[in-house]
Amino acid sequence: MSKATNRITAIKSHISQSAPTATESDTNDSAKMSTDYKFQGWLGLDKDSANGKMVWQGYEPKPFEETDVDIKITHCGICGSDIHTLRSGWGATDYPVCVGHEIVGHAVKVGSQVKGIKVGDRVGVGAQSGACVNQKGDCDMCAHGLEQHCPKMVGTYNSKWADGGKSYGGYADYWRGQSDLVIPIPEGMSSESAAPMLCGGITAFSPLTQHNAGPDTKVGIIGIGGLGHYGILGAKALGCKKIVAISRTSAKKDDAMKMGATDFLATDEDPKWAKSARGSLDLIVSTVSSPKMPLQKYLSLLGFNGTFVQVGAPEDAIPGFNAFGLISKRVKITGSMIGSPHEIKDMLQLFQDKGINSWNNNVPMKDANQAIVDMDAGKARYRYVLVNEKHANEASKL
């Protein structure tokens, strides 16, 4: 038996030994099993919480259903969405809110109707915690594997379940939600690397596969931050022949080249960048969230039939553009939002197979307030991951 198999067996044994004892009649009805853990985490109570003023307290999760899973959280990435939500930047937030939708941990409670997940499995959850999964046969999105666009989509936080209860995220000890959106983490991939891939990673990677990026594709990635670094890593994993990292300055050039970029454009340092690179790209993924981005110049970088995909979400409107920039070369502007469960699984496996890891900074969960302030200040290189040290240490000893 391999060391990895021994480790998984030990984790399952530890969890089963520490969990409350169920009678034989209750074995297949986990909703009736008592639990000895509490749901508590960092809650934002108002807009000021984005300034490092979240408070640690308990909350009431959704009622457990037989299609649900409870996860004992070891790691949770910090996403830009967390900051926007804490300060109500994308609209009014339903406070109190527990943000965090890049969650990894171990399943500690699994409903009797759940398939493919067992107590003790290492699993994760991204920005989506619920969907109708076409149960009534009337959802084209779920039927076609596009669960992230389901009209009944439930976000991992600041959203509502069907019964009206609030969803709570991963800056916490435990998470509860629909098993269909729970993702197995590949053996051999570290939890700290996997966590930020569950939102940040798939947000930048999905547009590449949607538009068939591969060995013949010339790709541009705008913004070398948390999302952008995944765009470069993803394009490298897909074998794209040209990967151009686009940033305002050359401060991150060395990092971008190490990630896999073949070229670099520093738009504030080279006044002729748009002219020199005109028509040189097939696909651009824009990860920036600035309403001041030079969109017209970005579009000029595309060749005939080129595609511009916006994944960054500014709190204000994006700039206007001249229609002739589209008409003359049949250029397309589109967007993309996270990814489906099967897309996330495929991405994780590809990254594992290619030996690609997140570039991240680990921070103790207890220091979450300082971490979100540093994240908002642009200090991440390139994702922050909160480590629930007690849970992570317990797992590491097994």
Tab-separated table of C-alpha atoms in Angstrom:
chain	number	residue	atom	x	y	z
A	1	MET	CA	0.000	0.000	0.000
A	2	SER	CA	1.365	3.467	-0.957
A	3	LYS	CA	2.150	6.199	1.577
A	4	ALA	CA	-0.632	8.315	0.052
A	5	THR	CA	-3.148	5.490	0.505
A	6	ASN	CA	-2.011	4.970	4.089
A	7	ARG	CA	-2.454	8.686	4.755
A	8	ILE	CA	-5.995	8.761	3.346
A	9	THR	CA	-6.919	5.675	5.386
A	10	ALA	CA	-5.528	7.296	8.526
A	11	ILE	CA	-7.518	10.487	7.938
A	12	LYS	CA	-10.739	8.544	7.514
A	13	SER	CA	-10.001	6.499	10.629
A	14	HIS	CA	-9.228	9.608	12.689
A	15	ILE	CA	-12.413	11.388	11.609
A	16	SER	CA	-14.610	8.345	12.173
A	17	GLN	CA	-13.111	7.805	15.627
A	18	SER	CA	-13.598	11.433	16.661
A	19	ALA	CA	-17.116	11.734	15.251
A	20	PRO	CA	-20.205	10.988	17.347
A	21	THR	CA	-21.239	7.330	17.335
A	22	ALA	CA	-24.285	6.476	15.236
A	23	THR	CA	-26.608	3.541	15.740
A	24	GLU	CA	-26.834	1.001	12.946
A	25	SER	CA	-30.220	2.354	11.883
A	26	ASP	CA	-28.757	5.835	11.585
A	27	THR	CA	-25.746	4.834	9.466
A	28	ASN	CA	-27.395	5.772	6.173
A	29	ASP	CA	-29.164	8.836	7.529
A	30	SER	CA	-26.410	11.278	8.387
A	31	ALA	CA	-28.899	14.120	8.838
A	32	LYS	CA	-29.929	12.450	12.094
A	33	MET	CA	-26.361	12.167	13.365
A	34	SER	CA	-25.355	14.698	15.995
A	35	THR	CA	-22.238	16.778	15.466
A	36	ASP	CA	-19.730	18.036	17.962
A	37	TYR	CA	-18.450	20.967	15.928
A	38	LYS	CA	-19.640	24.535	15.658
A	39	PHE	CA	-19.943	26.787	12.643
A	40	GLN	CA	-17.959	29.928	13.327
A	41	GLY	CA	-15.817	32.208	11.244
A	42	TRP	CA	-14.787	35.739	10.334
A	43	LEU	CA	-17.948	37.765	9.709
A	44	GLY	CA	-18.235	41.117	8.019
A	45	LEU	CA	-20.916	43.117	9.816
A	46	ASP	CA	-20.819	46.224	7.630
A	47	LYS	CA	-18.804	47.952	4.895
A	48	ASP	CA	-16.028	48.792	7.319
A	49	SER	CA	-15.190	45.096	7.614
A	50	ALA	CA	-13.221	45.423	4.359
A	51	ASN	CA	-10.766	47.591	6.293
A	52	GLY	CA	-9.687	44.658	8.424
A	53	LYS	CA	-12.580	44.789	10.868
A	54	MET	CA	-14.228	41.402	10.488
A	55	VAL	CA	-15.229	39.715	13.757
A	56	TRP	CA	-14.943	36.040	14.700
A	57	GLN	CA	-18.284	34.639	15.792
A	58	GLY	CA	-20.728	31.808	15.294
A	59	TYR	CA	-23.472	31.556	12.680
A	60	GLU	CA	-26.249	29.181	11.682
A	61	PRO	CA	-25.572	27.181	8.490
A	62	LYS	CA	-28.293	25.827	6.225
A	63	PRO	CA	-30.215	22.819	7.563
A	64	PHE	CA	-28.352	19.639	6.602
A	65	GLU	CA	-29.904	17.697	3.725
A	66	GLU	CA	-29.056	14.215	2.483
A	67	THR	CA	-27.447	15.727	-0.619
A	68	ASP	CA	-25.094	17.875	1.482
A	69	VAL	CA	-21.519	17.642	2.696
A	70	ASP	CA	-19.870	19.270	5.710
A	71	ILE	CA	-16.210	20.190	5.234
A	72	LYS	CA	-13.669	20.731	7.992
A	73	ILE	CA	-11.721	23.627	6.482
A	74	THR	CA	-7.928	23.568	6.379
A	75	HIS	CA	-7.319	26.221	3.707
A	76	CYS	CA	-9.231	29.071	2.074
A	77	GLY	CA	-7.895	31.392	-0.592
A	78	ILE	CA	-8.542	35.126	-0.514
A	79	CYS	CA	-10.219	36.318	-3.710
A	80	GLY	CA	-10.762	39.868	-4.915
A	81	SER	CA	-14.480	39.085	-4.797
A	82	ASP	CA	-14.188	38.835	-1.023
A	83	ILE	CA	-13.056	42.456	-0.772
A	84	HIS	CA	-15.715	43.720	-3.197
A	85	THR	CA	-18.398	41.908	-1.201
A	86	LEU	CA	-17.194	43.027	2.227
A	87	ARG	CA	-17.392	46.684	1.164
A	88	SER	CA	-20.605	46.293	-0.894
A	89	GLY	CA	-18.691	47.264	-4.015
A	90	TRP	CA	-20.843	45.182	-6.347
A	91	GLY	CA	-24.117	46.189	-4.731
A	92	ALA	CA	-25.602	45.908	-1.260
A	93	THR	CA	-24.194	43.004	0.740
A	94	ASP	CA	-26.494	41.018	3.017
A	95	TYR	CA	-24.602	41.420	6.298
A	96	PRO	CA	-23.435	39.596	8.304
A	97	VAL	CA	-21.380	37.825	5.663
A	98	CYS	CA	-18.638	35.211	5.881
A	99	VAL	CA	-16.647	35.461	2.664
A	100	GLY	CA	-14.189	33.001	1.137
A	101	HIS	CA	-14.945	30.750	-1.822
A	102	GLU	CA	-11.681	28.925	-2.403
A	103	ILE	CA	-12.171	26.239	0.224
A	104	VAL	CA	-10.234	23.024	0.826
A	105	GLY	CA	-10.603	20.598	3.701
A	106	HIS	CA	-11.883	17.142	4.602
A	107	ALA	CA	-15.444	15.825	4.431
A	108	VAL	CA	-16.664	15.160	7.982
A	109	LYS	CA	-20.346	14.583	7.278
A	110	VAL	CA	-21.794	13.182	4.053
A	111	GLY	CA	-25.475	12.813	3.223
A	112	SER	CA	-26.907	9.412	2.304
A	113	GLN	CA	-27.740	10.570	-1.245
A	114	VAL	CA	-24.248	11.882	-1.980
A	115	LYS	CA	-22.252	10.051	-4.637
A	116	GLY	CA	-18.494	9.980	-5.056
A	117	ILE	CA	-17.583	11.564	-1.703
A	118	LYS	CA	-16.843	9.767	1.550
A	119	VAL	CA	-16.081	10.933	5.064
A	120	GLY	CA	-12.366	11.720	5.187
A	121	ASP	CA	-11.999	12.661	1.518
A	122	ARG	CA	-10.002	15.809	0.774
A	123	VAL	CA	-12.324	18.066	-1.178
A	124	GLY	CA	-12.872	21.666	-2.167
A	125	VAL	CA	-15.540	24.215	-3.051
A	126	GLY	CA	-15.257	27.232	-5.318
A	127	ALA	CA	-17.453	30.273	-5.854
A	128	GLN	CA	-20.608	28.216	-6.366
A	129	SER	CA	-22.269	26.077	-3.705
A	130	GLY	CA	-25.590	25.218	-5.298
A	131	ALA	CA	-27.461	24.614	-8.562
A	132	CYS	CA	-30.649	22.839	-9.582
A	133	VAL	CA	-28.572	20.190	-11.468
A	134	ASN	CA	-31.552	19.785	-13.819
A	135	GLN	CA	-33.582	17.816	-11.277
A	136	LYS	CA	-36.846	18.739	-12.995
A	137	GLY	CA	-35.496	18.392	-16.526
A	138	ASP	CA	-36.075	22.060	-17.310
A	139	CYS	CA	-32.607	23.620	-16.938
A	140	ASP	CA	-30.653	23.904	-20.179
A	141	MET	CA	-27.615	25.253	-18.351
A	142	CYS	CA	-27.223	22.332	-15.961
A	143	ALA	CA	-28.186	19.851	-18.683
A	144	HIS	CA	-25.241	21.075	-20.748
A	145	GLY	CA	-22.703	21.121	-17.932
A	146	LEU	CA	-22.926	24.858	-17.362
A	147	GLU	CA	-23.995	24.780	-13.738
A	148	GLN	CA	-22.358	28.139	-13.052
A	149	HIS	CA	-25.042	29.744	-15.234
A	150	CYS	CA	-27.977	27.923	-13.617
A	151	PRO	CA	-30.840	30.372	-12.888
A	152	LYS	CA	-30.963	28.845	-9.396
A	153	MET	CA	-27.233	29.165	-8.834
A	154	VAL	CA	-26.262	29.659	-5.182
A	155	GLY	CA	-23.050	31.536	-4.493
A	156	THR	CA	-20.788	30.221	-1.767
A	157	TYR	CA	-21.439	33.380	0.251
A	158	ASN	CA	-23.807	36.357	0.245
A	159	SER	CA	-26.410	34.233	-1.488
A	160	LYS	CA	-29.628	32.425	-0.573
A	161	TRP	CA	-30.512	28.749	-0.499
A	162	ALA	CA	-33.916	27.592	-1.736
A	163	ASP	CA	-35.326	27.743	1.800
A	164	GLY	CA	-34.243	31.368	2.160
A	165	GLY	CA	-31.277	30.611	4.398
A	166	LYS	CA	-27.988	32.423	3.841
A	167	SER	CA	-24.861	30.852	2.388
A	168	TYR	CA	-21.622	31.262	4.318
A	169	GLY	CA	-18.077	30.987	3.004
A	170	GLY	CA	-14.693	29.666	3.999
A	171	TYR	CA	-13.052	32.143	6.374
A	172	ALA	CA	-14.278	29.680	8.938
A	173	ASP	CA	-13.869	26.332	10.660
A	174	TYR	CA	-16.525	24.429	8.703
A	175	TRP	CA	-18.574	24.725	5.522
A	176	ARG	CA	-21.875	23.098	4.553
A	177	GLY	CA	-23.408	22.880	1.103
A	178	GLN	CA	-24.592	20.907	-1.905
A	179	SER	CA	-22.388	17.944	-2.787
A	180	ASP	CA	-22.779	18.420	-6.555
A	181	LEU	CA	-20.494	21.446	-6.310
A	182	VAL	CA	-17.882	19.756	-4.100
A	183	ILE	CA	-14.670	18.911	-5.957
A	184	PRO	CA	-12.240	16.075	-5.095
A	185	ILE	CA	-8.659	17.345	-4.801
A	186	PRO	CA	-6.159	15.273	-6.826
A	187	GLU	CA	-3.783	13.161	-4.796
A	188	GLY	CA	-0.373	14.797	-4.784
A	189	MET	CA	-1.626	18.370	-5.157
A	190	SER	CA	-1.132	20.427	-2.007
A	191	SER	CA	-4.191	21.959	-0.379
A	192	GLU	CA	-2.571	25.401	-0.312
A	193	SER	CA	-2.013	25.242	-4.065
A	194	ALA	CA	-5.442	23.808	-4.867
A	195	ALA	CA	-7.516	26.253	-2.811
A	196	PRO	CA	-7.019	29.438	-4.878
A	197	MET	CA	-7.436	27.472	-8.096
A	198	LEU	CA	-11.078	26.797	-7.207
A	199	CYS	CA	-12.101	30.348	-8.119
A	200	GLY	CA	-9.094	32.358	-9.254
A	201	GLY	CA	-7.628	29.486	-11.218
A	202	ILE	CA	-10.762	28.435	-13.066
A	203	THR	CA	-11.806	32.042	-13.744
A	204	ALA	CA	-8.644	32.614	-15.776
A	205	PHE	CA	-8.361	29.084	-17.172
A	206	SER	CA	-11.909	28.497	-18.417
A	207	PRO	CA	-11.750	31.199	-21.142
A	208	LEU	CA	-8.677	29.485	-22.570
A	209	THR	CA	-10.450	26.169	-23.036
A	210	GLN	CA	-13.723	27.803	-24.117
A	211	HIS	CA	-11.864	29.362	-27.023
A	212	ASN	CA	-9.766	26.300	-27.841
A	213	ALA	CA	-6.389	27.654	-26.795
A	214	GLY	CA	-3.614	25.243	-27.657
A	215	PRO	CA	-0.275	24.817	-29.444
A	216	ASP	CA	-1.286	27.084	-32.340
A	217	THR	CA	-2.713	29.880	-30.188
A	218	LYS	CA	-1.157	33.264	-29.456
A	219	VAL	CA	-2.551	34.420	-26.113
A	220	GLY	CA	-2.380	37.706	-24.240
A	221	ILE	CA	-3.012	37.898	-20.488
A	222	ILE	CA	-3.812	41.393	-19.185
A	223	GLY	CA	-2.985	41.966	-15.536
A	224	ILE	CA	-0.324	39.953	-13.721
A	225	GLY	CA	-2.074	39.575	-10.400
A	226	GLY	CA	-3.902	36.722	-8.734
A	227	LEU	CA	-6.068	35.956	-11.773
A	228	GLY	CA	-3.490	36.847	-14.389
A	229	HIS	CA	-0.838	34.545	-13.006
A	230	TYR	CA	-3.288	31.668	-13.477
A	231	GLY	CA	-3.886	32.812	-17.036
A	232	ILE	CA	-0.177	32.473	-17.765
A	233	LEU	CA	0.120	29.148	-15.944
A	234	GLY	CA	-2.966	27.837	-17.735
A	235	ALA	CA	-1.760	28.907	-21.178
A	236	LYS	CA	1.547	27.210	-20.446
A	237	ALA	CA	-0.230	24.007	-19.386
A	238	LEU	CA	-2.157	24.038	-22.679
A	239	GLY	CA	1.051	24.492	-24.664
A	240	CYS	CA	0.163	27.837	-26.270
A	241	LYS	CA	2.940	28.860	-28.648
A	242	LYS	CA	2.919	32.526	-27.645
A	243	ILE	CA	1.969	33.876	-24.218
A	244	VAL	CA	2.172	37.649	-23.825
A	245	ALA	CA	1.943	39.038	-20.302
A	246	ILE	CA	0.544	42.588	-20.329
A	247	SER	CA	1.005	44.895	-17.353
A	248	ARG	CA	1.443	48.614	-16.736
A	249	THR	CA	5.052	48.275	-15.597
A	250	SER	CA	7.819	45.707	-15.866
A	251	ALA	CA	7.897	45.124	-12.083
A	252	LYS	CA	6.474	41.624	-12.506
A	253	LYS	CA	8.242	40.748	-15.746
A	254	ASP	CA	10.701	38.290	-14.219
A	255	ASP	CA	7.903	36.465	-12.408
A	256	ALA	CA	5.734	36.364	-15.525
A	257	MET	CA	8.534	34.840	-17.579
A	258	LYS	CA	9.136	32.203	-14.896
A	259	MET	CA	5.429	31.364	-14.959
A	260	GLY	CA	5.611	30.672	-18.669
A	261	ALA	CA	5.167	33.946	-20.567
A	262	THR	CA	7.127	34.197	-23.802
A	263	ASP	CA	6.782	37.979	-24.166
A	264	PHE	CA	5.991	40.966	-21.969
A	265	LEU	CA	4.358	44.338	-22.634
A	266	ALA	CA	4.736	47.181	-20.112
A	267	THR	CA	2.113	49.650	-21.289
A	268	ASP	CA	3.204	52.591	-19.115
A	269	GLU	CA	6.843	52.225	-20.116
A	270	ASP	CA	6.585	51.734	-23.875
A	271	PRO	CA	4.522	54.440	-25.632
A	272	LYS	CA	4.530	52.372	-28.842
A	273	TRP	CA	3.349	49.093	-27.324
A	274	ALA	CA	-0.016	49.046	-29.117
A	275	LYS	CA	1.541	49.776	-32.488
A	276	SER	CA	4.419	47.322	-32.133
A	277	ALA	CA	2.141	44.446	-31.088
A	278	ARG	CA	-0.817	45.301	-33.326
A	279	GLY	CA	-2.696	42.275	-34.672
A	280	SER	CA	-0.334	39.798	-33.009
A	281	LEU	CA	-2.765	37.846	-30.809
A	282	ASP	CA	-5.611	35.383	-31.311
A	283	LEU	CA	-7.057	35.546	-27.811
A	284	ILE	CA	-6.838	38.010	-24.932
A	285	VAL	CA	-7.984	37.283	-21.384
A	286	SER	CA	-8.366	40.490	-19.392
A	287	THR	CA	-8.178	39.974	-15.648
A	288	VAL	CA	-7.999	43.637	-14.659
A	289	SER	CA	-10.760	45.376	-12.725
A	290	SER	CA	-9.967	48.959	-13.687
A	291	PRO	CA	-12.571	51.132	-15.424
A	292	LYS	CA	-9.627	53.105	-16.844
A	293	MET	CA	-8.066	50.296	-18.871
A	294	PRO	CA	-7.107	51.271	-22.466
A	295	LEU	CA	-9.664	48.936	-24.024
A	296	GLN	CA	-9.398	50.317	-27.555
A	297	LYS	CA	-5.660	49.689	-27.624
A	298	TYR	CA	-6.102	46.216	-26.184
A	299	LEU	CA	-8.531	45.355	-28.973
A	300	SER	CA	-5.971	46.494	-31.544
A	301	LEU	CA	-3.665	43.687	-30.408
A	302	LEU	CA	-6.059	41.096	-31.837
A	303	GLY	CA	-5.780	39.721	-35.328
A	304	PHE	CA	-8.628	38.680	-37.626
A	305	ASN	CA	-11.367	36.759	-35.775
A	306	GLY	CA	-9.649	37.508	-32.484
A	307	THR	CA	-11.470	37.284	-29.167
A	308	PHE	CA	-11.260	39.529	-26.103
A	309	VAL	CA	-12.537	37.902	-22.897
A	310	GLN	CA	-13.203	40.060	-19.837
A	311	VAL	CA	-13.101	38.216	-16.515
A	312	GLY	CA	-12.137	41.045	-14.158
A	313	ALA	CA	-15.217	42.776	-12.760
A	314	PRO	CA	-14.760	46.514	-12.064
A	315	GLU	CA	-17.102	48.191	-9.619
A	316	ASP	CA	-17.655	50.836	-12.324
A	317	ALA	CA	-18.354	50.526	-16.058
A	318	ILE	CA	-15.613	49.473	-18.463
A	319	PRO	CA	-14.464	52.061	-21.038
A	320	GLY	CA	-16.163	52.603	-24.362
A	321	PHE	CA	-14.595	51.617	-27.677
A	322	ASN	CA	-14.780	52.427	-31.365
A	323	ALA	CA	-16.959	49.972	-33.272
A	324	PHE	CA	-14.534	49.933	-36.198
A	325	GLY	CA	-12.088	48.129	-33.918
A	326	LEU	CA	-14.499	45.201	-34.080
A	327	ILE	CA	-15.893	45.526	-37.578
A	328	SER	CA	-12.645	45.694	-39.493
A	329	LYS	CA	-11.240	42.427	-38.132
A	330	ARG	CA	-14.388	40.617	-36.982
A	331	VAL	CA	-13.197	40.894	-33.394
A	332	LYS	CA	-15.399	39.585	-30.599
A	333	ILE	CA	-15.760	40.880	-27.038
A	334	THR	CA	-17.148	38.445	-24.511
A	335	GLY	CA	-16.989	37.499	-20.860
A	336	SER	CA	-16.649	34.437	-18.673
A	337	MET	CA	-17.670	33.545	-15.123
A	338	ILE	CA	-15.872	30.945	-12.982
A	339	GLY	CA	-16.368	27.401	-14.315
A	340	SER	CA	-18.464	24.267	-13.968
A	341	PRO	CA	-17.583	21.405	-11.616
A	342	HIS	CA	-16.273	19.274	-14.467
A	343	GLU	CA	-14.147	22.156	-15.762
A	344	ILE	CA	-12.623	22.610	-12.311
A	345	LYS	CA	-11.887	18.897	-12.013
A	346	ASP	CA	-10.249	18.852	-15.452
A	347	MET	CA	-8.159	21.935	-14.653
A	348	LEU	CA	-6.938	20.535	-11.343
A	349	GLN	CA	-5.949	17.269	-12.989
A	350	LEU	CA	-4.145	19.032	-15.837
A	351	PHE	CA	-2.233	21.252	-13.430
A	352	GLN	CA	-1.345	18.222	-11.324
A	353	ASP	CA	-0.179	16.288	-14.395
A	354	LYS	CA	1.931	19.238	-15.567
A	355	GLY	CA	3.369	19.928	-12.118
A	356	ILE	CA	1.881	23.437	-12.027
A	357	ASN	CA	1.319	25.051	-8.645
A	358	SER	CA	-0.160	28.315	-7.420
A	359	TRP	CA	2.177	31.133	-6.491
A	360	ASN	CA	0.779	32.043	-3.110
A	361	ASN	CA	1.493	33.397	0.352
A	362	ASN	CA	0.116	31.429	3.294
A	363	VAL	CA	-1.353	33.351	6.231
A	364	PRO	CA	-2.814	31.950	9.476
A	365	MET	CA	-6.614	32.119	9.564
A	366	LYS	CA	-6.344	34.170	12.755
A	367	ASP	CA	-4.655	36.934	10.740
A	368	ALA	CA	-7.420	37.192	8.135
A	369	ASN	CA	-8.109	40.865	8.868
A	370	GLN	CA	-4.564	41.916	8.053
A	371	ALA	CA	-4.499	39.609	5.043
A	372	ILE	CA	-7.516	41.224	3.367
A	373	VAL	CA	-5.976	44.670	3.893
A	374	ASP	CA	-2.717	43.485	2.320
A	375	MET	CA	-4.644	41.823	-0.500
A	376	ASP	CA	-6.509	45.040	-1.279
A	377	ALA	CA	-3.188	46.916	-1.252
A	378	GLY	CA	-1.856	44.629	-3.992
A	379	LYS	CA	0.782	42.927	-1.874
A	380	ALA	CA	-0.088	39.338	-2.823
A	381	ARG	CA	2.427	37.385	-4.901
A	382	TYR	CA	0.139	36.129	-6.218
A	383	ARG	CA	-2.640	34.749	-4.014
A	384	TYR	CA	-3.136	34.801	-0.261
A	385	VAL	CA	-4.272	31.547	1.320
A	386	LEU	CA	-5.664	31.441	4.844
A	387	VAL	CA	-4.510	28.374	6.759
A	388	ASN	CA	-6.760	27.073	9.513
A	389	GLU	CA	-3.717	25.983	11.474
A	390	LYS	CA	-5.467	23.767	14.008
A	391	HIS	CA	-7.243	21.750	11.325
A	392	ALA	CA	-4.237	21.706	8.997
A	393	ASN	CA	-1.938	20.530	11.781
A	394	GLU	CA	-4.366	17.785	12.764
A	395	ALA	CA	-4.433	16.550	9.177
A	396	SER	CA	-0.638	16.718	8.796
A	397	LYS	CA	-0.136	14.399	11.772
A	398	LEU	CA	-2.216	11.629	10.243
